[in-house]
Amino acid sequence: GDVYIESDASSGGSEMEAKRFLFLSAAAIEVAKILKIDILHCHDWHTAIVATLPKNKNIKTLLTIHNLQYQGIYPSEIVNKLLGTNFSGEVNCLKEGILNADFINTVSPNYAKEILTSEYGYGLENFLKQRKNNLIGILNGIDTEEFNPKTDKNLKANYSLLDIEKKEENKIYLQKKYFKETNPNIPVLGMVSRLASQKGIDLIKEIFPLLMKENLQFILLGTGAREYEVFFEEKKKEFPQKFWTKIGFDDNLARQIYAGADIFLIPSLFEPCGLGQLIAMRYGTLPIARLVGGLKNTVTKETGFLFKNYNEQEFLQVIKKALRVYKNKKIWEKLQKNGMKNDFSWEKSAKEYLKIYKKLMVTS
């Protein structure tokens, strides 16, 4: 019924969210018993509590952490009433999963290391350190059939490694539709993102006046915190020849940005994995990314541009570097092709998950 139709359940906190995901967790246990399931694969705080609930001794649990920031913290009265448990005080669902799951993984190898530190552990680093022998990182993948510039029906022109010059038709399409000036020599920066502090939006805001002084065009698609939405809507009016944004999400436009932009911005404060850079490289668009989380595992100097520290000076410097390199078409095309040759399909990642499943089966 209505318990499953409310909108945002990313962070945890409301009583309705508690009912929704605690009920789902309890139901998963019962289904596993009936169907004699061997492994319950839990994701984030939403089902992490499964690892603490009574179940058949042979049922093993794997907890995948996509974002440690969201932990699902509820009063014990709510949890106990729904699950028949005996918690006291506040219950941190993700913490309970970390302490009780048979095995834990994150969505990139580097993020698995980062969450053991106070900077990225969000108060759970000591509990994670207790489980570090049963914690690994497995990189997320993308559907390479769905995200394929050769066959993507959302594009103005399809292309591949063999005819990458056709990519420019998508750029011209973006310029004609959203900017007054159409010039293939002007680099187009693209960003498809949640408008949240995690995604480095504050850095974009800080450098925006200086960014608009550069010879470039910038197109942004996203939705999120209202303060960010208002900022970009105002800048769209202030710089109509250089900046365009759509507040919301539009899959068709997202694909056009991945294909039509020259550079893709992903200056995250933290990034467990990140999919934007994987899709961008698949489409021959070079990412500018911060050296953090899964970005560190996926973007190299052979496929994009990286900066280390979360500050506007370094971010602006790396953008200027990319703009300089862009003028050398031979080097730029080489970087594009390097990115397009990467294999970020699920095939390798799926094999890593199968290894964990087999390991858990042996110990059951």
Coordinates of N, CA and C in Angstrom, one line a residue, residues 36-182:
K36 N 14.3 -21.5 1.1 CA 15.6 -22.0 1.4 C 16.7 -21.4 0.6
I37 N 16.7 -20.0 0.7 CA 17.7 -19.2 0.0 C 19.0 -19.3 0.8
D38 N 20.1 -19.3 0.1 CA 21.4 -19.5 0.8 C 22.0 -18.1 1.2
I39 N 21.9 -17.1 0.4 CA 22.5 -15.8 0.7 C 21.5 -14.7 0.5
L40 N 21.5 -13.8 1.4 CA 20.8 -12.5 1.3 C 21.8 -11.4 1.1
H41 N 21.6 -10.8 -0.1 CA 22.5 -9.7 -0.5 C 21.9 -8.3 -0.1
C42 N 22.3 -7.7 0.9 CA 21.7 -6.5 1.4 C 22.4 -5.2 0.9
H43 N 21.7 -4.2 0.7 CA 22.3 -2.9 0.1 C 22.0 -1.7 1.0
D44 N 23.0 -1.1 1.4 CA 23.0 0.1 2.2 C 22.1 0.0 3.5
W45 N 21.8 1.1 4.1 CA 21.0 1.0 5.4 C 19.6 0.4 5.2
H46 N 19.1 0.5 4.0 CA 17.7 0.1 3.7 C 17.4 -1.4 4.1
T47 N 18.4 -2.3 3.9 CA 18.2 -3.7 4.3 C 19.3 -4.2 5.1
A48 N 20.2 -3.3 5.6 CA 21.4 -3.8 6.4 C 20.9 -4.5 7.7
I49 N 19.8 -4.1 8.2 CA 19.3 -4.7 9.5 C 19.0 -6.2 9.3
V50 N 18.9 -6.7 8.1 CA 18.7 -8.1 7.8 C 19.7 -9.0 8.5
A51 N 21.0 -8.4 8.5 CA 22.1 -9.2 9.1 C 22.0 -9.5 10.6
T52 N 21.1 -8.7 11.2 CA 21.0 -8.9 12.7 C 19.8 -9.7 13.1
L53 N 18.9 -10.0 12.1 CA 17.6 -10.7 12.5 C 17.8 -12.2 12.5
P54 N 17.0 -12.8 13.4 CA 17.0 -14.3 13.5 C 16.7 -14.9 12.1
K55 N 17.5 -15.9 11.7 CA 17.2 -16.6 10.4 C 17.9 -18.0 10.5
N56 N 17.6 -18.8 9.5 CA 18.2 -20.1 9.5 C 19.7 -20.0 9.5
K57 N 20.3 -20.8 10.3 CA 21.8 -20.7 10.5 C 22.6 -20.8 9.2
N58 N 22.0 -21.4 8.2 CA 22.7 -21.6 6.9 C 22.6 -20.4 6.0
I59 N 21.7 -19.4 6.3 CA 21.6 -18.2 5.5 C 22.7 -17.2 5.8
K60 N 23.5 -16.9 4.8 CA 24.6 -15.9 4.9 C 24.2 -14.6 4.4
T61 N 24.8 -13.5 4.9 CA 24.5 -12.2 4.4 C 25.7 -11.4 3.9
L62 N 25.5 -10.8 2.8 CA 26.5 -9.9 2.2 C 25.9 -8.5 2.2
L63 N 26.7 -7.5 2.7 CA 26.2 -6.1 2.8 C 27.0 -5.3 1.8
T64 N 26.4 -4.7 0.8 CA 27.1 -3.8 -0.1 C 26.8 -2.3 0.3
I65 N 27.8 -1.6 0.6 CA 27.7 -0.2 1.0 C 27.9 0.7 -0.2
H66 N 26.9 1.4 -0.6 CA 26.9 2.3 -1.8 C 27.3 3.7 -1.3
N67 N 26.8 4.1 -0.1 CA 27.1 5.4 0.4 C 27.0 5.4 1.9
L68 N 28.1 5.6 2.6 CA 28.2 5.4 4.0 C 27.5 6.6 4.7
Q69 N 27.3 7.7 4.0 CA 26.8 8.9 4.6 C 25.3 8.7 5.1
Y70 N 24.6 7.8 4.4 CA 23.2 7.6 4.7 C 23.1 6.3 5.6
Q71 N 22.6 6.4 6.8 CA 22.8 5.3 7.8 C 21.5 4.7 8.3
G72 N 20.4 5.4 8.1 CA 19.1 4.9 8.6 C 19.0 4.8 10.1
I73 N 18.9 5.9 10.8 CA 18.9 6.0 12.2 C 17.5 6.2 12.7
Y74 N 17.0 5.3 13.6 CA 15.6 5.4 14.1 C 15.6 5.2 15.6
P75 N 14.5 5.7 16.3 CA 14.3 5.4 17.7 C 14.1 3.9 17.8
S76 N 14.6 3.3 18.9 CA 14.5 1.8 19.1 C 13.0 1.4 19.2
E77 N 12.2 2.3 19.7 CA 10.7 2.0 19.9 C 10.1 1.6 18.5
I78 N 10.5 2.3 17.5 CA 9.9 2.0 16.1 C 10.4 0.7 15.6
V79 N 11.8 0.5 15.8 CA 12.4 -0.8 15.3 C 11.9 -2.0 16.0
N80 N 11.8 -1.9 17.3 CA 11.4 -3.0 18.2 C 9.9 -3.4 17.9
K81 N 9.1 -2.4 17.7 CA 7.7 -2.6 17.4 C 7.5 -3.4 16.1
L82 N 8.3 -3.0 15.1 CA 8.1 -3.6 13.8 C 8.8 -5.0 13.7
L83 N 9.9 -5.1 14.4 CA 10.7 -6.4 14.2 C 10.7 -7.3 15.4
G84 N 10.2 -6.8 16.5 CA 10.2 -7.7 17.7 C 11.5 -7.8 18.3
T85 N 12.4 -6.8 18.1 CA 13.8 -6.8 18.6 C 13.8 -6.1 20.0
N86 N 15.0 -6.1 20.6 CA 15.2 -5.5 21.9 C 16.2 -4.4 21.9
F87 N 16.3 -3.6 20.9 CA 17.3 -2.5 20.9 C 16.9 -1.4 21.9
S88 N 17.9 -0.7 22.3 CA 17.6 0.5 23.2 C 18.2 1.7 22.6
G89 N 17.7 2.9 22.9 CA 18.2 4.1 22.4 C 17.9 4.3 20.9
E90 N 18.9 4.8 20.2 CA 18.7 4.9 18.7 C 19.3 3.7 18.1
V91 N 18.7 3.3 17.0 CA 19.3 2.2 16.2 C 19.8 2.7 14.9
N92 N 21.1 2.4 14.6 CA 21.7 2.8 13.4 C 21.7 1.5 12.5
C93 N 20.8 1.5 11.5 CA 20.7 0.3 10.7 C 21.9 -0.1 10.0
L94 N 22.6 0.8 9.4 CA 23.8 0.5 8.7 C 24.9 0.0 9.6
K95 N 25.1 0.6 10.8 CA 26.0 0.1 11.8 C 25.8 -1.4 12.2
E96 N 24.5 -1.7 12.4 CA 24.1 -3.1 12.8 C 24.5 -4.0 11.6
G97 N 24.3 -3.6 10.4 CA 24.6 -4.4 9.3 C 26.1 -4.7 9.2
I98 N 26.9 -3.6 9.4 CA 28.4 -3.7 9.4 C 28.9 -4.7 10.4
L99 N 28.3 -4.6 11.6 CA 28.8 -5.5 12.7 C 28.4 -6.9 12.5
N100 N 27.3 -7.2 11.8 CA 26.7 -8.5 11.8 C 26.7 -9.2 10.5
A101 N 26.9 -8.5 9.4 CA 27.0 -9.2 8.1 C 28.1 -10.2 8.0
D102 N 28.0 -11.2 7.2 CA 29.1 -12.2 7.1 C 30.2 -11.6 6.2
F103 N 29.8 -10.8 5.3 CA 30.9 -10.1 4.4 C 30.3 -8.8 4.0
I104 N 31.3 -7.9 3.7 CA 30.9 -6.5 3.4 C 31.7 -6.1 2.1
N105 N 31.1 -5.3 1.2 CA 31.9 -4.7 0.2 C 31.3 -3.3 -0.1
T106 N 32.2 -2.5 -0.7 CA 31.8 -1.2 -1.2 C 31.9 -1.2 -2.7
V107 N 31.5 -0.1 -3.3 CA 31.4 -0.1 -4.8 C 32.6 0.4 -5.5
S108 N 33.7 0.4 -4.8 CA 35.0 0.6 -5.5 C 36.1 0.3 -4.5
P109 N 37.3 -0.2 -5.0 CA 38.4 -0.6 -4.1 C 38.9 0.6 -3.2
N110 N 39.0 1.8 -3.8 CA 39.5 2.9 -3.1 C 38.5 3.4 -2.0
Y111 N 37.3 3.3 -2.2 CA 36.3 3.7 -1.2 C 36.3 2.8 0.0
A112 N 36.6 1.5 -0.3 CA 36.8 0.5 0.8 C 37.9 0.9 1.8
K113 N 38.9 1.6 1.2 CA 40.0 2.0 2.1 C 39.7 3.4 2.8
E114 N 39.0 4.2 2.0 CA 38.7 5.6 2.6 C 37.7 5.5 3.8
I115 N 36.8 4.6 3.8 CA 35.8 4.5 4.9 C 36.4 4.0 6.2
L116 N 37.6 3.6 6.2 CA 38.3 3.2 7.4 C 38.9 4.4 8.1
T117 N 38.8 5.6 7.5 CA 39.4 6.8 8.0 C 38.3 7.7 8.6
S118 N 38.6 8.6 9.5 CA 37.7 9.6 10.1 C 37.1 10.5 9.0
E119 N 37.9 10.8 8.0 CA 37.4 11.8 7.0 C 36.2 11.3 6.2
Y120 N 36.2 10.0 5.9 CA 35.2 9.4 5.1 C 34.3 8.4 5.8
G121 N 34.6 8.1 7.1 CA 33.9 7.0 7.8 C 32.6 7.4 8.4
Y122 N 32.3 8.7 8.5 CA 31.0 9.2 9.0 C 30.6 8.6 10.4
G123 N 31.7 8.5 11.2 CA 31.4 7.9 12.6 C 31.4 6.4 12.7
L124 N 31.5 5.7 11.5 CA 31.5 4.3 11.6 C 32.8 3.6 11.3
E125 N 33.9 4.5 11.2 CA 35.2 4.0 10.8 C 35.7 2.9 11.7
N126 N 35.5 3.1 13.0 CA 36.0 2.1 14.0 C 35.3 0.8 13.9
F127 N 34.0 0.8 13.6 CA 33.3 -0.5 13.4 C 33.8 -1.2 12.1
L128 N 34.0 -0.4 11.1 CA 34.5 -0.9 9.9 C 35.9 -1.5 10.0
K129 N 36.8 -0.9 10.8 CA 38.1 -1.4 11.1 C 38.0 -2.8 11.7
Q130 N 37.0 -3.0 12.6 CA 36.8 -4.3 13.2 C 36.5 -5.4 12.2
R131 N 35.9 -5.0 11.0 CA 35.5 -5.9 10.0 C 36.4 -5.9 8.8
K132 N 37.6 -5.2 8.9 CA 38.4 -5.0 7.6 C 38.8 -6.3 7.0
N133 N 38.9 -7.4 7.7 CA 39.3 -8.6 7.1 C 38.2 -9.2 6.3
N134 N 37.0 -8.7 6.4 CA 35.9 -9.2 5.7 C 35.3 -8.0 4.9
L135 N 36.1 -7.1 4.4 CA 35.7 -6.0 3.7 C 36.5 -5.8 2.4
I136 N 35.9 -5.7 1.3 CA 36.6 -5.4 0.0 C 35.8 -4.4 -0.8
G137 N 36.5 -3.9 -1.9 CA 35.8 -3.0 -2.8 C 35.7 -3.7 -4.2
I138 N 34.5 -3.6 -4.7 CA 34.2 -4.1 -6.1 C 33.7 -3.0 -6.9
L139 N 34.3 -2.6 -8.0 CA 33.9 -1.5 -8.8 C 32.6 -1.7 -9.5
N140 N 31.7 -0.7 -9.4 CA 30.5 -0.8 -10.1 C 30.7 -0.8 -11.6
G141 N 29.8 -1.3 -12.4 CA 29.9 -1.3 -13.8 C 28.8 -0.6 -14.5
I142 N 28.8 -0.5 -15.8 CA 27.6 0.1 -16.5 C 27.2 -0.9 -17.6
D143 N 25.9 -0.8 -18.0 CA 25.4 -1.6 -19.1 C 26.0 -1.1 -20.4
T144 N 26.9 -1.8 -20.9 CA 27.6 -1.3 -22.1 C 26.8 -1.4 -23.4
E145 N 25.7 -2.2 -23.3 CA 24.8 -2.2 -24.5 C 23.9 -1.0 -24.5
E146 N 23.4 -0.7 -23.3 CA 22.5 0.5 -23.1 C 23.3 1.8 -23.4
F147 N 24.5 1.9 -22.8 CA 25.3 3.1 -23.0 C 26.3 2.8 -24.1
N148 N 25.9 2.9 -25.4 CA 26.8 2.6 -26.5 C 26.6 3.7 -27.6
P149 N 27.6 4.5 -27.8 CA 27.4 5.6 -28.8 C 27.2 5.1 -30.2
K150 N 27.5 3.9 -30.4 CA 27.3 3.3 -31.8 C 25.9 3.1 -32.1
T151 N 25.1 2.8 -31.0 CA 23.7 2.4 -31.2 C 22.7 3.3 -30.5
D152 N 23.1 4.2 -29.6 CA 22.3 5.0 -28.8 C 21.3 5.8 -29.7
K153 N 20.0 5.6 -29.5 CA 19.0 6.3 -30.4 C 18.7 7.7 -29.9
N154 N 19.3 8.1 -28.8 CA 19.1 9.4 -28.3 C 20.0 10.5 -28.9
L155 N 21.0 10.0 -29.7 CA 22.1 10.8 -30.2 C 21.7 11.4 -31.6
K156 N 22.2 12.5 -31.9 CA 22.0 13.1 -33.2 C 22.8 12.3 -34.3
A157 N 24.0 11.8 -33.9 CA 24.8 11.0 -34.8 C 25.5 9.9 -33.9
N158 N 25.4 8.7 -34.4 CA 26.1 7.6 -33.8 C 27.5 7.5 -34.2
Y159 N 28.4 7.0 -33.4 CA 29.8 6.9 -33.7 C 30.5 5.8 -32.9
S160 N 31.7 5.5 -33.2 CA 32.5 4.5 -32.5 C 34.0 4.9 -32.5
L161 N 34.8 4.0 -32.0 CA 36.2 4.3 -32.1 C 36.7 4.5 -33.5
L162 N 36.1 3.8 -34.5 CA 36.5 3.8 -35.9 C 36.1 5.1 -36.6
D163 N 35.1 5.8 -36.1 CA 34.6 7.0 -36.8 C 34.3 8.1 -35.7
I164 N 35.2 8.3 -34.8 CA 35.0 9.2 -33.7 C 34.8 10.6 -34.1
E165 N 35.2 11.0 -35.4 CA 35.0 12.3 -35.8 C 33.5 12.7 -35.9
K166 N 32.6 11.6 -36.0 CA 31.2 11.9 -36.0 C 30.6 12.4 -34.7
K167 N 31.4 12.2 -33.6 CA 31.0 12.7 -32.3 C 30.7 14.2 -32.4
E168 N 31.4 14.9 -33.2 CA 31.3 16.4 -33.3 C 29.9 16.8 -33.7
E169 N 29.2 16.0 -34.5 CA 27.8 16.3 -34.9 C 26.9 16.5 -33.7
N170 N 27.2 15.7 -32.6 CA 26.4 15.8 -31.4 C 26.7 17.1 -30.7
K171 N 28.0 17.5 -30.7 CA 28.4 18.8 -30.1 C 27.7 20.0 -30.8
I172 N 27.7 20.0 -32.1 CA 27.1 21.0 -32.9 C 25.6 21.1 -32.6
Y173 N 25.0 19.9 -32.5 CA 23.6 19.9 -32.1 C 23.3 20.6 -30.8
L174 N 24.1 20.3 -29.8 CA 24.0 21.0 -28.5 C 24.1 22.5 -28.6
Q175 N 25.2 22.9 -29.3 CA 25.4 24.3 -29.5 C 24.3 25.0 -30.2
K176 N 23.8 24.4 -31.2 CA 22.7 25.1 -32.0 C 21.4 25.2 -31.1
K177 N 21.2 24.2 -30.3 CA 19.9 24.1 -29.5 C 20.0 25.0 -28.3
Y178 N 21.2 25.1 -27.7 CA 21.2 25.8 -26.3 C 22.1 27.0 -26.3
F179 N 22.9 27.3 -27.3 CA 23.7 28.5 -27.3 C 23.6 29.2 -28.6
K180 N 23.9 30.5 -28.5 CA 23.8 31.3 -29.7 C 24.9 31.1 -30.7
E181 N 26.1 30.7 -30.2 CA 27.3 30.5 -31.0 C 27.5 29.1 -31.3
T182 N 27.6 28.7 -32.5 CA 28.0 27.4 -32.9 C 29.4 27.4 -33.5

